[in-house]
XYZ file of C-alpha atoms in Angstrom:
418
model
C 75.598 28.533 -150.407
C 73.967 25.587 -148.965
C 70.248 26.163 -147.929
C 69.826 26.333 -144.291
C 67.276 24.190 -142.227
C 64.409 25.891 -140.406
C 65.365 26.737 -136.754
C 63.107 23.977 -135.406
C 64.751 21.488 -137.669
C 67.838 20.876 -135.490
C 69.679 17.609 -135.039
C 67.101 16.166 -132.766
C 64.276 16.713 -135.382
C 66.428 15.240 -138.131
C 67.564 12.223 -136.059
C 63.900 11.609 -135.098
C 62.788 12.004 -138.668
C 65.503 9.445 -139.966
C 64.893 6.981 -137.139
C 61.105 7.064 -137.802
C 61.607 6.540 -141.600
C 64.079 3.662 -141.076
C 61.756 1.929 -138.693
C 58.662 2.362 -140.863
C 60.454 1.134 -143.678
C 61.827 -1.946 -141.920
C 58.339 -2.809 -140.570
C 56.669 -2.218 -143.888
C 59.236 -4.583 -145.561
C 58.681 -7.248 -142.913
C 54.899 -6.947 -143.273
C 55.137 -7.121 -147.071
C 57.320 -10.030 -147.128
C 55.057 -12.021 -144.561
C 51.990 -11.111 -146.693
C 53.618 -11.993 -150.028
C 54.985 -15.387 -148.786
C 51.453 -16.254 -147.303
C 49.444 -15.250 -150.269
C 51.964 -16.760 -152.724
C 52.146 -20.139 -150.684
C 48.292 -20.173 -150.729
C 47.768 -19.461 -154.407
C 50.502 -21.976 -155.426
C 49.118 -24.687 -153.335
C 45.630 -24.032 -154.696
C 47.164 -24.319 -158.206
C 49.075 -27.361 -157.389
C 45.976 -29.106 -155.817
C 44.041 -28.315 -159.035
C 46.724 -29.611 -161.291
C 47.044 -32.896 -159.184
C 43.289 -33.337 -159.392
C 43.395 -33.022 -163.182
C 46.239 -35.335 -163.119
C 44.275 -37.930 -161.261
C 41.459 -37.659 -163.839
C 43.845 -37.893 -166.740
C 45.458 -40.931 -165.128
C 42.125 -42.672 -164.691
C 41.335 -42.015 -168.365
C 44.749 -43.101 -169.607
C 44.492 -46.469 -167.696
C 40.922 -47.031 -168.876
C 42.016 -46.376 -172.547
C 39.776 -43.298 -172.916
C 40.726 -40.176 -174.697
C 42.613 -37.683 -172.699
C 41.087 -34.234 -172.010
C 42.692 -31.080 -173.486
C 45.899 -30.088 -171.705
C 46.792 -33.655 -170.871
C 49.184 -36.057 -172.602
C 51.950 -38.379 -172.517
C 55.400 -36.620 -172.805
C 53.781 -33.371 -174.052
C 55.959 -30.869 -175.659
C 57.375 -28.056 -173.481
C 57.305 -30.427 -170.165
C 60.251 -29.439 -167.883
C 62.893 -32.006 -167.915
C 63.085 -32.085 -164.214
C 59.491 -32.999 -163.960
C 59.974 -35.569 -166.895
C 62.689 -37.209 -164.951
C 60.711 -37.258 -161.664
C 57.726 -38.950 -163.536
C 60.046 -41.528 -165.213
C 61.189 -42.599 -161.969
C 57.675 -43.433 -160.765
C 56.971 -40.168 -158.798
C 54.386 -37.408 -159.102
C 55.206 -33.715 -158.878
C 54.405 -30.145 -160.117
C 56.420 -27.411 -161.633
C 55.674 -23.913 -162.625
C 57.287 -22.671 -165.858
C 56.817 -20.517 -168.938
C 55.084 -22.494 -171.973
C 54.253 -20.719 -175.158
C 55.005 -17.445 -173.584
C 52.672 -17.695 -170.615
C 52.971 -19.078 -166.953
C 51.948 -22.704 -166.728
C 51.573 -25.009 -163.930
C 52.568 -28.498 -164.888
C 51.698 -31.832 -163.128
C 53.200 -35.078 -164.101
C 53.124 -38.779 -162.940
C 54.460 -42.156 -164.291
C 52.964 -43.895 -167.341
C 53.698 -47.074 -169.032
C 57.257 -47.524 -170.541
C 58.893 -45.144 -168.132
C 57.133 -42.324 -169.797
C 55.461 -39.191 -168.228
C 51.657 -38.350 -168.139
C 51.365 -34.864 -167.673
C 48.630 -32.040 -167.508
C 49.210 -28.300 -167.783
C 47.178 -25.224 -166.312
C 47.115 -21.639 -167.263
C 49.040 -19.878 -164.334
C 48.575 -16.552 -165.654
C 45.765 -15.418 -163.419
C 47.619 -16.604 -160.349
C 50.598 -14.598 -161.459
C 48.657 -11.545 -162.140
C 47.129 -11.860 -158.595
C 50.474 -12.063 -156.885
C 52.000 -9.169 -159.152
C 48.953 -6.957 -158.064
C 49.358 -8.038 -154.421
C 53.021 -7.070 -154.507
C 52.193 -3.572 -156.395
C 49.473 -2.995 -153.552
C 51.958 -3.863 -150.822
C 54.387 -1.244 -152.257
C 52.042 1.529 -152.798
C 50.267 1.006 -149.247
C 53.601 0.876 -147.623
C 54.781 3.941 -149.205
C 51.596 5.690 -148.277
C 51.802 4.422 -144.571
C 55.392 5.311 -144.273
C 54.730 8.837 -145.671
C 51.817 9.449 -143.384
C 53.691 8.064 -140.367
C 56.766 10.173 -141.117
C 54.750 13.382 -141.372
C 52.819 12.702 -138.227
C 56.114 11.810 -136.387
C 57.879 14.860 -137.734
C 54.862 17.031 -136.665
C 54.970 15.475 -133.070
C 58.813 15.875 -132.767
C 58.723 19.468 -134.074
C 56.258 20.429 -131.428
C 58.840 19.187 -128.922
C 61.564 20.854 -130.502
C 59.838 24.114 -130.794
C 59.090 24.137 -127.030
C 62.971 23.092 -126.501
C 63.962 26.167 -128.565
C 61.484 28.409 -126.678
C 63.018 27.104 -123.443
C 66.681 27.654 -124.718
C 65.693 31.217 -125.976
C 64.357 32.098 -122.433
C 67.546 30.661 -120.970
C 69.756 32.757 -123.152
C 67.735 35.794 -122.062
C 68.164 35.012 -118.525
C 72.015 34.630 -118.932
C 72.138 38.058 -120.610
C 70.324 39.625 -117.255
C 66.784 39.514 -118.265
C 65.284 37.868 -115.182
C 61.760 38.757 -116.083
C 61.869 36.145 -118.877
C 59.852 32.964 -118.306
C 58.905 29.960 -120.545
C 55.278 29.597 -119.077
C 54.870 26.205 -120.758
C 51.101 25.497 -120.711
C 51.621 22.001 -119.416
C 53.627 23.219 -116.579
C 50.698 25.210 -115.164
C 47.820 22.621 -115.604
C 47.845 20.387 -112.451
C 45.258 18.059 -114.138
C 47.623 17.245 -117.060
C 50.716 15.020 -116.733
C 53.868 16.930 -117.413
C 56.313 15.658 -119.963
C 59.981 16.239 -119.769
C 60.107 19.452 -121.677
C 57.511 20.806 -119.390
C 59.405 19.730 -116.316
C 62.569 21.456 -117.718
C 60.606 24.713 -118.388
C 59.181 24.739 -114.905
C 62.567 24.161 -113.274
C 63.946 27.014 -115.486
C 61.210 29.268 -114.478
C 61.686 28.561 -110.726
C 65.298 29.123 -111.177
C 64.838 32.637 -112.692
C 62.440 33.589 -110.063
C 64.862 32.489 -107.281
C 67.705 34.431 -108.992
C 65.455 37.469 -109.420
C 64.373 37.459 -105.867
C 67.928 37.055 -104.458
C 69.210 39.931 -106.963
C 66.385 42.138 -105.777
C 67.136 41.544 -102.173
C 70.781 42.293 -102.797
C 69.976 45.398 -104.768
C 67.696 46.660 -101.815
C 70.318 45.842 -99.382
C 72.921 47.916 -101.349
C 70.583 50.786 -101.772
C 69.537 50.748 -98.170
C 73.189 50.572 -96.755
C 74.218 53.404 -99.128
C 71.232 55.592 -98.004
C 71.775 54.843 -94.286
C 75.474 55.780 -94.649
C 74.841 58.856 -96.362
C 73.506 61.010 -93.377
C 76.206 59.906 -90.701
C 78.953 60.418 -93.414
C 77.639 64.110 -93.970
C 77.879 64.743 -90.372
C 81.325 63.069 -90.111
C 82.751 65.022 -92.870
C 81.432 68.323 -91.336
C 83.152 67.210 -88.092
C 86.422 66.424 -89.825
C 86.504 69.871 -91.382
C 86.499 71.426 -87.873
C 89.504 69.306 -86.787
C 92.767 71.281 -86.235
C 95.350 71.168 -88.976
C 97.808 68.282 -88.654
C 98.661 64.792 -89.929
C 95.847 62.965 -88.141
C 93.390 65.437 -89.333
C 94.559 64.653 -93.153
C 94.262 60.978 -92.565
C 90.726 61.379 -90.985
C 89.592 63.572 -94.025
C 91.210 61.280 -96.611
C 89.362 58.204 -95.077
C 86.058 60.200 -94.856
C 86.376 61.193 -98.567
C 87.089 57.513 -99.531
C 84.085 56.510 -97.544
C 81.810 59.121 -99.195
C 83.209 58.010 -102.676
C 82.390 54.471 -101.848
C 78.809 55.397 -100.770
C 78.121 57.552 -103.876
C 79.366 54.649 -106.004
C 77.038 52.308 -104.234
C 74.086 54.730 -104.658
C 74.913 54.933 -108.312
C 75.003 51.256 -108.795
C 71.675 50.856 -107.005
C 70.218 53.441 -109.436
C 71.542 51.603 -112.398
C 70.324 48.264 -111.029
C 66.867 49.556 -111.040
C 66.917 49.607 -114.903
C 65.002 52.923 -115.043
C 67.891 55.236 -115.842
C 67.339 57.307 -118.967
C 70.084 59.210 -120.749
C 69.749 62.905 -121.435
C 70.748 62.540 -125.197
C 72.767 65.403 -127.023
C 75.162 65.573 -129.845
C 78.777 65.507 -128.636
C 82.127 65.407 -130.563
C 84.028 62.390 -129.234
C 87.435 63.843 -129.694
C 86.797 67.048 -127.645
C 85.036 65.104 -124.957
C 87.736 62.532 -124.519
C 90.450 65.473 -124.125
C 87.925 66.959 -121.384
C 88.047 63.761 -119.572
C 91.757 63.441 -119.629
C 92.190 66.974 -118.350
C 89.734 66.343 -115.621
C 91.504 63.155 -114.456
C 94.631 65.064 -113.947
C 96.634 61.966 -115.197
C 99.395 61.547 -117.730
C 97.036 60.085 -120.255
C 97.855 60.356 -124.109
C 94.939 61.068 -126.395
C 94.970 59.717 -129.880
C 92.328 60.967 -132.447
C 92.485 58.441 -135.445
C 89.118 59.347 -136.668
C 86.813 61.902 -135.067
C 83.023 61.209 -134.836
C 79.886 62.860 -133.634
C 77.569 60.788 -131.491
C 74.046 61.051 -129.891
C 74.852 60.427 -126.355
C 74.521 61.680 -122.649
C 77.621 63.716 -122.050
C 77.647 63.225 -118.311
C 77.192 59.506 -118.542
C 79.821 58.980 -121.311
C 82.389 61.214 -119.325
C 81.765 59.167 -116.312
C 82.365 55.871 -118.170
C 85.730 57.134 -119.896
C 86.830 58.616 -116.625
C 86.337 55.356 -114.714
C 88.372 53.604 -117.431
C 91.135 56.077 -117.341
C 91.184 55.969 -113.561
C 91.200 52.158 -113.471
C 94.098 52.049 -116.088
C 96.240 54.270 -113.950
C 95.332 52.683 -110.767
C 95.811 48.981 -111.706
C 97.697 49.151 -114.941
C 100.907 50.687 -115.920
C 102.164 53.578 -118.243
C 101.781 54.638 -120.641
C 97.916 54.951 -120.760
C 96.548 55.872 -124.155
C 92.864 56.763 -124.984
C 92.225 56.378 -128.728
C 89.126 57.643 -130.618
C 88.539 55.910 -133.912
C 85.105 56.916 -135.130
C 82.550 55.686 -132.670
C 85.006 53.309 -131.009
C 86.955 54.646 -128.062
C 89.742 52.376 -126.447
C 91.647 52.895 -123.303
C 94.793 50.957 -123.096
C 97.434 50.644 -120.374
C 100.567 48.535 -120.455
C 100.340 46.795 -117.064
C 99.604 43.205 -116.258
C 96.252 43.048 -117.825
C 92.687 42.258 -116.612
C 92.022 39.242 -114.562
C 90.817 36.220 -116.429
C 87.308 36.262 -114.727
C 86.794 39.865 -115.720
C 87.572 39.286 -119.531
C 85.232 36.182 -119.441
C 82.359 37.491 -117.380
C 82.840 41.203 -117.177
C 83.491 43.377 -113.956
C 81.859 42.164 -110.726
C 81.382 44.498 -107.514
C 83.638 43.807 -104.594
C 85.778 41.366 -106.485
C 89.428 41.891 -107.277
C 92.358 39.536 -107.778
C 96.124 39.528 -108.029
C 96.661 41.670 -104.807
C 94.784 44.562 -106.511
C 93.165 47.196 -104.134
C 89.708 48.648 -104.732
C 86.167 47.332 -104.642
C 85.430 46.549 -108.318
C 82.934 49.406 -108.477
C 84.470 51.711 -110.983
C 84.337 49.330 -113.985
C 80.935 47.984 -112.849
C 79.670 51.539 -112.969
C 81.252 52.135 -116.314
C 79.606 48.881 -117.720
C 76.116 49.991 -116.348
C 76.365 53.420 -117.706
C 77.348 52.216 -121.125
C 74.293 50.013 -121.181
C 72.173 53.095 -120.440
C 73.740 54.825 -123.248
C 73.045 51.914 -125.640
C 76.677 51.419 -126.029
C 78.843 48.132 -125.840
C 81.810 47.909 -123.480
C 84.259 45.131 -123.779
C 87.409 44.181 -121.912
C 90.334 42.247 -123.279
C 94.058 41.904 -122.813
C 96.518 42.935 -125.572
C 98.691 40.230 -127.089
C 101.871 42.211 -126.202
C 100.656 42.914 -122.685
C 98.254 45.468 -121.002
C 94.572 45.788 -120.449
C 92.216 47.145 -123.407
C 88.775 48.528 -122.581
C 86.727 49.091 -125.859
C 83.607 51.186 -125.998
C 81.460 51.026 -129.083
C 78.973 53.919 -129.369
C 76.084 54.464 -131.779
C 76.740 56.976 -134.355
C 74.882 60.219 -135.385
C 74.545 59.768 -139.263
C 73.597 63.590 -139.627
C 76.187 65.490 -141.711
C 78.951 67.118 -139.605
C 82.668 66.190 -139.056
């Protein structure tokens, strides 16, 4: 298994580190070459000037018939052939070569009889100087590159950590946690210039605040409307009960009942929106509870118990979830409708046209239906909200061979039982 990188070491940090390293290496190589060439040229020129100066002294002694100094001679042993030919042609020059196992600077000029008068200087010290310089350049370049990379990576990781923090907050907001904020320190200090990360963090915080404000306004409006409708509906229901029997009376009572159900659903949603609903937990057997829900629904729903389970849950809320799923399957799906209990997993499947694409992708949305379906989208919205109160997960999908499938996954009671 390949070792994973730290969370902060994402593509941006890796690319930045590689870029910094490459640029440091290129800069160090360029500076090293320039320093090497400059120092080498100066060293060689100094040695050449010294060799030519000694050649001038040797020439004067040779022409005066004096004894030549050590290191000078006519056609000496080891003189490079290229320099010998140059001197024989009447010109002067210098060459660096290896003589007797050590670096030597040669200087030669013409002598009588197309011969070469040459002097030799020990060039070992200059070679050691240039070699030491090259070694120092390599070590200092390596050290500078290492320090620069460490500082660069530290600076980049600070940025990537802030970006990851912003991304985490964005994911929390996308899951419905509108209280989440980045609170980047740079976005709060008016006396410090904001960088790009602080600007993104500030924009995300403003967006979350705006969304939260709009959502709270919508929730208050829903709750206020439901509460305001409750009192007149109670009176309307009482008045409808006093009407004489007949078809018109049945229609009025039916519409009043539908309006009361809608109002109660809105009130339930408004309570769920507050996030303060707490389940009354007790131990329940899923198989028996599923059968009670189907009997209470009065529908032709098949119950299959693959594997029974005992769960810690709120019976009333769980019955509400399963009842809404069964009712939705019969209202918008097609027969047969099957409720299956497989351990802590409960599925409700119909054989109709399936859920709309938006519902599968984003979950139920109140007052939104598609495909000519009737209803307000509140039943599945309530089921989703009650499932969250229970700590369960409710997912919606379409079966491959047709039909809608709602899957409820409940936490399991691990105590001995079934």
